[in-house]
PDB file of C-alpha atoms in Angstrom:
ATOM      1  CA  MET A   1       0.000   0.000   0.000  1.00 54.00           C
ATOM      2  CA  GLU A   2       2.742   2.365   0.999  1.00 54.00           C
ATOM      3  CA  ASN A   3       4.720   1.389  -2.117  1.00 57.00           C
ATOM      4  CA  ASN A   4       1.730   2.327  -4.283  1.00 59.00           C
ATOM      5  CA  LYS A   5       1.493   5.695  -2.581  1.00 56.00           C
ATOM      6  CA  ASN A   6       5.204   6.375  -3.197  1.00 55.00           C
ATOM      7  CA  LYS A   7       4.782   5.520  -6.885  1.00 59.00           C
ATOM      8  CA  GLN A   8       1.830   7.891  -7.129  1.00 62.00           C
ATOM      9  CA  ASP A   9       3.830  10.655  -5.451  1.00 60.00           C
ATOM     10  CA  LEU A  10       6.738  10.055  -7.842  1.00 57.00           C
ATOM     11  CA  ASN A  11       4.394  10.161 -10.829  1.00 62.00           C
ATOM     12  CA  LYS A  12       2.854  13.406  -9.579  1.00 63.00           C
ATOM     13  CA  GLU A  13       6.297  14.975  -9.127  1.00 64.00           C
ATOM     14  CA  LYS A  14       7.376  13.797 -12.574  1.00 62.00           C
ATOM     15  CA  GLN A  15       4.174  15.192 -14.105  1.00 65.00           C
ATOM     16  CA  LYS A  16       4.675  18.486 -12.253  1.00 62.00           C
ATOM     17  CA  GLY A  17       8.261  18.699 -13.535  1.00 58.00           C
ATOM     18  CA  GLN A  18       7.077  18.103 -17.090  1.00 62.00           C
ATOM     19  CA  ASP A  19       4.332  20.723 -16.702  1.00 61.00           C
ATOM     20  CA  ASP A  20       6.877  23.224 -15.374  1.00 58.00           C
ATOM     21  CA  LYS A  21       9.157  22.512 -18.334  1.00 59.00           C
ATOM     22  CA  LYS A  22       6.269  23.004 -20.785  1.00 60.00           C
ATOM     23  CA  GLN A  23       5.328  26.269 -19.073  1.00 58.00           C
ATOM     24  CA  GLU A  24       8.946  27.458 -19.339  1.00 57.00           C
ATOM     25  CA  GLU A  25       9.045  26.622 -23.045  1.00 58.00           C
ATOM     26  CA  GLN A  26       5.786  28.503 -23.601  1.00 56.00           C
ATOM     27  CA  ASN A  27       7.181  31.516 -21.756  1.00 52.00           C
ATOM     28  CA  GLU A  28      10.325  31.400 -23.922  1.00 51.00           C
ATOM     29  CA  ASP A  29       8.128  31.439 -27.030  1.00 53.00           C
ATOM     30  CA  LYS A  30       6.132  34.403 -25.699  1.00 54.00           C
ATOM     31  CA  LYS A  31       9.164  36.665 -25.131  1.00 54.00           C
ATOM     32  CA  VAL A  32       8.834  39.756 -27.259  1.00 59.00           C
ATOM     33  CA  ILE A  33      11.473  42.325 -28.044  1.00 65.00           C
ATOM     34  CA  LEU A  34       9.984  45.800 -28.094  1.00 64.00           C
ATOM     35  CA  THR A  35      11.276  48.906 -29.758  1.00 71.00           C
ATOM     36  CA  PRO A  36      11.430  52.014 -27.539  1.00 71.00           C
ATOM     37  CA  GLU A  37       8.247  53.370 -29.151  1.00 76.00           C
ATOM     38  CA  GLU A  38       6.387  50.097 -28.588  1.00 76.00           C
ATOM     39  CA  LEU A  39       7.572  50.008 -24.981  1.00 75.00           C
ATOM     40  CA  ASN A  40       6.310  53.553 -24.368  1.00 79.00           C
ATOM     41  CA  ASP A  41       2.940  52.692 -25.946  1.00 81.00           C
ATOM     42  CA  PHE A  42       2.727  49.537 -23.829  1.00 79.00           C
ATOM     43  CA  LEU A  43       3.466  51.498 -20.642  1.00 78.00           C
ATOM     44  CA  GLU A  44       0.821  54.096 -21.493  1.00 82.00           C
ATOM     45  CA  GLU A  45      -1.689  51.303 -22.069  1.00 81.00           C
ATOM     46  CA  LEU A  46      -0.851  49.737 -18.696  1.00 77.00           C
ATOM     47  CA  LYS A  47      -1.159  53.092 -16.921  1.00 79.00           C
ATOM     48  CA  GLU A  48      -4.628  53.661 -18.361  1.00 81.00           C
ATOM     49  CA  LYS A  49      -5.869  50.084 -17.976  1.00 81.00           C
ATOM     50  CA  TYR A  50      -4.739  49.533 -14.374  1.00 79.00           C
ATOM     51  CA  ASN A  51      -4.623  53.148 -13.183  1.00 78.00           C
ATOM     52  CA  ILE A  52      -0.922  52.886 -12.337  1.00 77.00           C
ATOM     53  CA  GLY A  53       0.918  56.019 -11.300  1.00 75.00           C
ATOM     54  CA  GLU A  54       4.173  57.103 -12.914  1.00 73.00           C
ATOM     55  CA  GLU A  55       6.008  56.684  -9.598  1.00 73.00           C
ATOM     56  CA  ASN A  56       5.133  52.960  -9.482  1.00 70.00           C
ATOM     57  CA  ILE A  57       6.832  52.154 -12.780  1.00 70.00           C
ATOM     58  CA  LYS A  58      10.572  51.617 -12.625  1.00 68.00           C
ATOM     59  CA  ILE A  59      12.328  51.107 -15.949  1.00 64.00           C
ATOM     60  CA  VAL A  60      15.942  51.770 -16.691  1.00 60.00           C
ATOM     61  CA  LYS A  61      16.533  52.793 -20.268  1.00 58.00           C
ATOM     62  CA  ILE A  62      20.051  52.693 -21.557  1.00 58.00           C
ATOM     63  CA  GLU A  63      20.332  54.461 -24.851  1.00 61.00           C
ATOM     64  CA  ARG A  64      23.468  54.845 -26.865  1.00 60.00           C
ATOM     65  CA  LYS A  65      23.503  58.571 -27.258  1.00 67.00           C
ATOM     66  CA  LYS A  66      25.490  60.022 -30.067  1.00 71.00           C
ATOM     67  CA  PRO A  67      28.138  62.324 -28.678  1.00 71.00           C
ATOM     68  CA  PRO A  68      28.375  65.857 -30.045  1.00 79.00           C
ATOM     69  CA  LEU A  69      30.377  66.202 -33.250  1.00 83.00           C
ATOM     70  CA  LYS A  70      33.177  68.071 -31.469  1.00 87.00           C
ATOM     71  CA  ILE A  71      33.698  65.241 -28.957  1.00 81.00           C
ATOM     72  CA  LEU A  72      33.493  62.651 -31.738  1.00 79.00           C
ATOM     73  CA  ILE A  73      36.201  64.400 -33.782  1.00 87.00           C
ATOM     74  CA  VAL A  74      38.471  64.802 -30.746  1.00 87.00           C
ATOM     75  CA  SER A  75      37.949  61.129 -29.876  1.00 82.00           C
ATOM     76  CA  PHE A  76      38.868  60.006 -33.391  1.00 85.00           C
ATOM     77  CA  LEU A  77      41.926  62.268 -33.494  1.00 90.00           C
ATOM     78  CA  LEU A  78      43.131  60.968 -30.126  1.00 88.00           C
ATOM     79  CA  SER A  79      42.632  57.402 -31.329  1.00 87.00           C
ATOM     80  CA  TYR A  80      44.661  58.114 -34.479  1.00 90.00           C
ATOM     81  CA  LEU A  81      47.377  59.830 -32.448  1.00 92.00           C
ATOM     82  CA  PHE A  82      47.573  57.031 -29.868  1.00 90.00           C
ATOM     83  CA  ASP A  83      47.830  54.363 -32.579  1.00 90.00           C
ATOM     84  CA  PHE A  84      50.503  56.309 -34.460  1.00 91.00           C
ATOM     85  CA  LEU A  85      52.602  56.967 -31.346  1.00 92.00           C
ATOM     86  CA  LEU A  86      52.286  53.338 -30.276  1.00 91.00           C
ATOM     87  CA  ILE A  87      53.382  52.119 -33.718  1.00 89.00           C
ATOM     88  CA  ILE A  88      56.364  54.517 -33.773  1.00 90.00           C
ATOM     89  CA  ALA A  89      57.380  53.535 -30.225  1.00 90.00           C
ATOM     90  CA  LEU A  90      57.127  49.817 -30.926  1.00 88.00           C
ATOM     91  CA  ASN A  91      59.044  50.201 -34.183  1.00 87.00           C
ATOM     92  CA  GLY A  92      61.788  52.076 -32.350  1.00 84.00           C
ATOM     93  CA  TYR A  93      61.952  49.399 -29.668  1.00 84.00           C
ATOM     94  CA  LEU A  94      61.396  46.233 -31.733  1.00 84.00           C
ATOM     95  CA  GLY A  95      62.453  47.341 -35.211  1.00 83.00           C
ATOM     96  CA  PHE A  96      59.668  45.310 -36.841  1.00 81.00           C
ATOM     97  CA  THR A  97      59.954  47.222 -40.146  1.00 80.00           C
ATOM     98  CA  THR A  98      62.122  49.810 -41.855  1.00 81.00           C
ATOM     99  CA  TYR A  99      61.742  53.256 -40.357  1.00 81.00           C
ATOM    100  CA  ASN A 100      59.797  55.209 -42.959  1.00 83.00           C
ATOM    101  CA  ILE A 101      57.684  57.794 -41.135  1.00 87.00           C
ATOM    102  CA  TRP A 102      55.236  58.263 -44.017  1.00 91.00           C
ATOM    103  CA  LYS A 103      54.589  54.556 -44.463  1.00 89.00           C
ATOM    104  CA  LEU A 104      54.117  54.142 -40.725  1.00 89.00           C
ATOM    105  CA  LEU A 105      51.732  57.109 -40.678  1.00 91.00           C
ATOM    106  CA  LEU A 106      49.781  55.648 -43.596  1.00 92.00           C
ATOM    107  CA  PHE A 107      49.726  52.254 -41.860  1.00 91.00           C
ATOM    108  CA  SER A 108      48.385  53.857 -38.688  1.00 91.00           C
ATOM    109  CA  VAL A 109      45.699  55.868 -40.506  1.00 93.00           C
ATOM    110  CA  ILE A 110      44.493  52.897 -42.563  1.00 93.00           C
ATOM    111  CA  PHE A 111      44.395  50.617 -39.515  1.00 92.00           C
ATOM    112  CA  SER A 112      42.557  53.127 -37.323  1.00 91.00           C
ATOM    113  CA  THR A 113      40.081  54.030 -40.066  1.00 92.00           C
ATOM    114  CA  LEU A 114      39.258  50.411 -40.885  1.00 92.00           C
ATOM    115  CA  GLU A 115      38.778  49.522 -37.250  1.00 89.00           C
ATOM    116  CA  LEU A 116      36.622  52.565 -36.490  1.00 87.00           C
ATOM    117  CA  LEU A 117      34.434  51.979 -39.549  1.00 90.00           C
ATOM    118  CA  ILE A 118      33.852  48.315 -38.778  1.00 88.00           C
ATOM    119  CA  ARG A 119      33.182  49.078 -35.100  1.00 84.00           C
ATOM    120  CA  GLU A 120      30.637  51.775 -35.957  1.00 83.00           C
ATOM    121  CA  ILE A 121      28.917  49.495 -38.478  1.00 88.00           C
ATOM    122  CA  LEU A 122      28.651  46.783 -35.828  1.00 84.00           C
ATOM    123  CA  MET A 123      27.345  49.232 -33.224  1.00 80.00           C
ATOM    124  CA  ARG A 124      24.766  50.558 -35.647  1.00 82.00           C
ATOM    125  CA  PHE A 125      23.470  47.323 -37.153  1.00 85.00           C
ATOM    126  CA  PHE A 126      24.411  44.674 -34.570  1.00 83.00           C
ATOM    127  CA  PRO A 127      24.414  46.351 -31.130  1.00 77.00           C
ATOM    128  CA  LYS A 128      23.326  43.130 -29.394  1.00 78.00           C
ATOM    129  CA  LEU A 129      26.358  41.324 -30.772  1.00 80.00           C
ATOM    130  CA  MET A 130      28.616  44.024 -29.337  1.00 74.00           C
ATOM    131  CA  PHE A 131      26.754  43.983 -26.013  1.00 72.00           C
ATOM    132  CA  TYR A 132      26.616  40.213 -25.551  1.00 76.00           C
ATOM    133  CA  SER A 133      30.236  39.698 -26.617  1.00 77.00           C
ATOM    134  CA  LEU A 134      31.337  42.458 -24.199  1.00 70.00           C
ATOM    135  CA  GLY A 135      33.463  43.897 -26.968  1.00 70.00           C
ATOM    136  CA  THR A 136      35.487  40.732 -27.555  1.00 78.00           C
ATOM    137  CA  ILE A 137      34.185  40.723 -31.131  1.00 81.00           C
ATOM    138  CA  LEU A 138      36.561  43.652 -31.669  1.00 81.00           C
ATOM    139  CA  ILE A 139      39.634  41.427 -31.255  1.00 84.00           C
ATOM    140  CA  PRO A 140      39.277  39.609 -34.612  1.00 87.00           C
ATOM    141  CA  ILE A 141      38.269  42.919 -36.194  1.00 86.00           C
ATOM    142  CA  SER A 142      41.471  44.552 -34.918  1.00 87.00           C
ATOM    143  CA  ILE A 143      43.568  41.653 -36.180  1.00 89.00           C
ATOM    144  CA  SER A 144      41.917  41.810 -39.610  1.00 89.00           C
ATOM    145  CA  ALA A 145      42.353  45.591 -39.833  1.00 90.00           C
ATOM    146  CA  LEU A 146      45.995  45.299 -38.784  1.00 88.00           C
ATOM    147  CA  LEU A 147      46.768  42.644 -41.403  1.00 89.00           C
ATOM    148  CA  LEU A 148      44.889  44.531 -44.113  1.00 91.00           C
ATOM    149  CA  ALA A 149      46.684  47.803 -43.295  1.00 89.00           C
ATOM    150  CA  TRP A 150      50.020  45.957 -43.347  1.00 88.00           C
ATOM    151  CA  TRP A 151      49.197  44.503 -46.763  1.00 91.00           C
ATOM    152  CA  ILE A 152      47.918  47.798 -48.255  1.00 91.00           C
ATOM    153  CA  THR A 153      50.935  49.847 -47.186  1.00 88.00           C
ATOM    154  CA  GLY A 154      53.407  47.153 -48.234  1.00 86.00           C
ATOM    155  CA  LEU A 155      55.553  47.412 -45.114  1.00 84.00           C
ATOM    156  CA  GLU A 156      58.623  45.198 -45.135  1.00 84.00           C
ATOM    157  CA  ALA A 157      58.612  42.771 -42.230  1.00 80.00           C
ATOM    158  CA  LYS A 158      61.744  42.286 -40.157  1.00 81.00           C
ATOM    159  CA  ASP A 159      62.465  39.907 -37.300  1.00 80.00           C
ATOM    160  CA  ASN A 160      60.023  41.063 -34.641  1.00 81.00           C
ATOM    161  CA  TYR A 161      56.847  41.747 -36.597  1.00 81.00           C
ATOM    162  CA  ALA A 162      54.913  38.890 -34.895  1.00 83.00           C
ATOM    163  CA  LEU A 163      55.898  40.280 -31.502  1.00 87.00           C
ATOM    164  CA  PHE A 164      54.783  43.727 -32.678  1.00 87.00           C
ATOM    165  CA  PHE A 165      51.316  42.402 -33.574  1.00 87.00           C
ATOM    166  CA  ILE A 166      50.922  40.762 -30.168  1.00 89.00           C
ATOM    167  CA  ILE A 167      52.160  43.714 -28.091  1.00 90.00           C
ATOM    168  CA  PHE A 168      50.255  46.261 -30.180  1.00 89.00           C
ATOM    169  CA  LEU A 169      46.956  44.388 -29.879  1.00 87.00           C
ATOM    170  CA  ILE A 170      47.386  43.769 -26.141  1.00 90.00           C
ATOM    171  CA  LEU A 171      48.164  47.436 -25.413  1.00 89.00           C
ATOM    172  CA  ARG A 172      45.206  48.606 -27.506  1.00 86.00           C
ATOM    173  CA  LEU A 173      42.946  46.065 -25.789  1.00 82.00           C
ATOM    174  CA  ILE A 174      44.022  47.364 -22.377  1.00 86.00           C
ATOM    175  CA  MET A 175      43.369  50.942 -23.501  1.00 83.00           C
ATOM    176  CA  ASN A 176      39.921  50.045 -24.873  1.00 76.00           C
ATOM    177  CA  VAL A 177      38.960  48.147 -21.706  1.00 76.00           C
ATOM    178  CA  LEU A 178      39.968  51.117 -19.546  1.00 82.00           C
ATOM    179  CA  LEU A 179      37.968  53.515 -21.733  1.00 78.00           C
ATOM    180  CA  MET A 180      34.913  51.224 -21.726  1.00 73.00           C
ATOM    181  CA  LYS A 181      35.141  50.892 -17.936  1.00 78.00           C
ATOM    182  CA  ARG A 182      35.277  54.665 -17.570  1.00 78.00           C
ATOM    183  CA  ASN A 183      32.286  55.125 -19.892  1.00 72.00           C
ATOM    184  CA  ARG A 184      30.340  52.354 -18.144  1.00 72.00           C
ATOM    185  CA  ASP A 185      30.983  53.908 -14.728  1.00 75.00           C
ATOM    186  CA  LYS A 186      29.803  57.293 -16.034  1.00 74.00           C
ATOM    187  CA  MET A 187      26.642  55.671 -17.353  1.00 69.00           C
ATOM    188  CA  PHE A 188      25.938  53.887 -14.039  1.00 71.00           C
ATOM    189  CA  ASN A 189      26.463  57.115 -12.122  1.00 73.00           C
ATOM    190  CA  GLN A 190      23.878  58.830 -14.329  1.00 69.00           C
ATOM    191  CA  ILE A 191      21.273  56.165 -13.568  1.00 66.00           C
ATOM    192  CA  LYS A 192      19.434  56.869 -10.348  1.00 54.00           C
ATOM    193  CA  GLY A 193      20.067  54.032  -7.908  1.00 54.00           C
ATOM    194  CA  GLY A 194      22.754  52.638 -10.174  1.00 49.00           C
ATOM    195  CA  ARG A 195      25.826  50.608  -9.366  1.00 49.00           C
ATOM    196  CA  ASN A 196      27.097  52.896  -6.622  1.00 47.00           C
ATOM    197  CA  GLY A 197      23.632  53.507  -5.218  1.00 45.00           C
ATOM    198  CA  LYS A 198      23.755  57.214  -5.991  1.00 45.00           C
TER     199      LYS A 198
END
């Protein structure tokens, strides 16, 4: 008798687990991604339907605001300058190619331009990819841009060019991580009740 009861309990638990799994799958299918306009319309509808006050709705919107043109230009110029100085410094230290200032400048400009263009295209058309990869998608992009710039300018490789690629990419990655951390912290500080509770 007791054995029968245990079997029934096990069957009930198994059935409940299957029902929970089905419910989860249905919820996954029902997930909807809303545009900002659709979200605002949905919130207005909820406010009217359930008589909800504005103070009872807590939503954090994170929008990628376009910086002013002046800041954008300064940012690009600093990026170009940093890349050029890093290339010159590494060439002086490692001697990865012949020292031709114009070719190195052209190499730097082509590399920086390619990387910035591809990054902006990704941010514009595939922001989720950038967000979910936490920027790691930029590593293969940087490598591709570096190789393409090397090929376009026709730089002559010497002994340490592989070491140059590695050091250059690591230093740029560190710089980008520090800049992203600074920008992320600024964003959290602007959100009320954000990371630091301000």
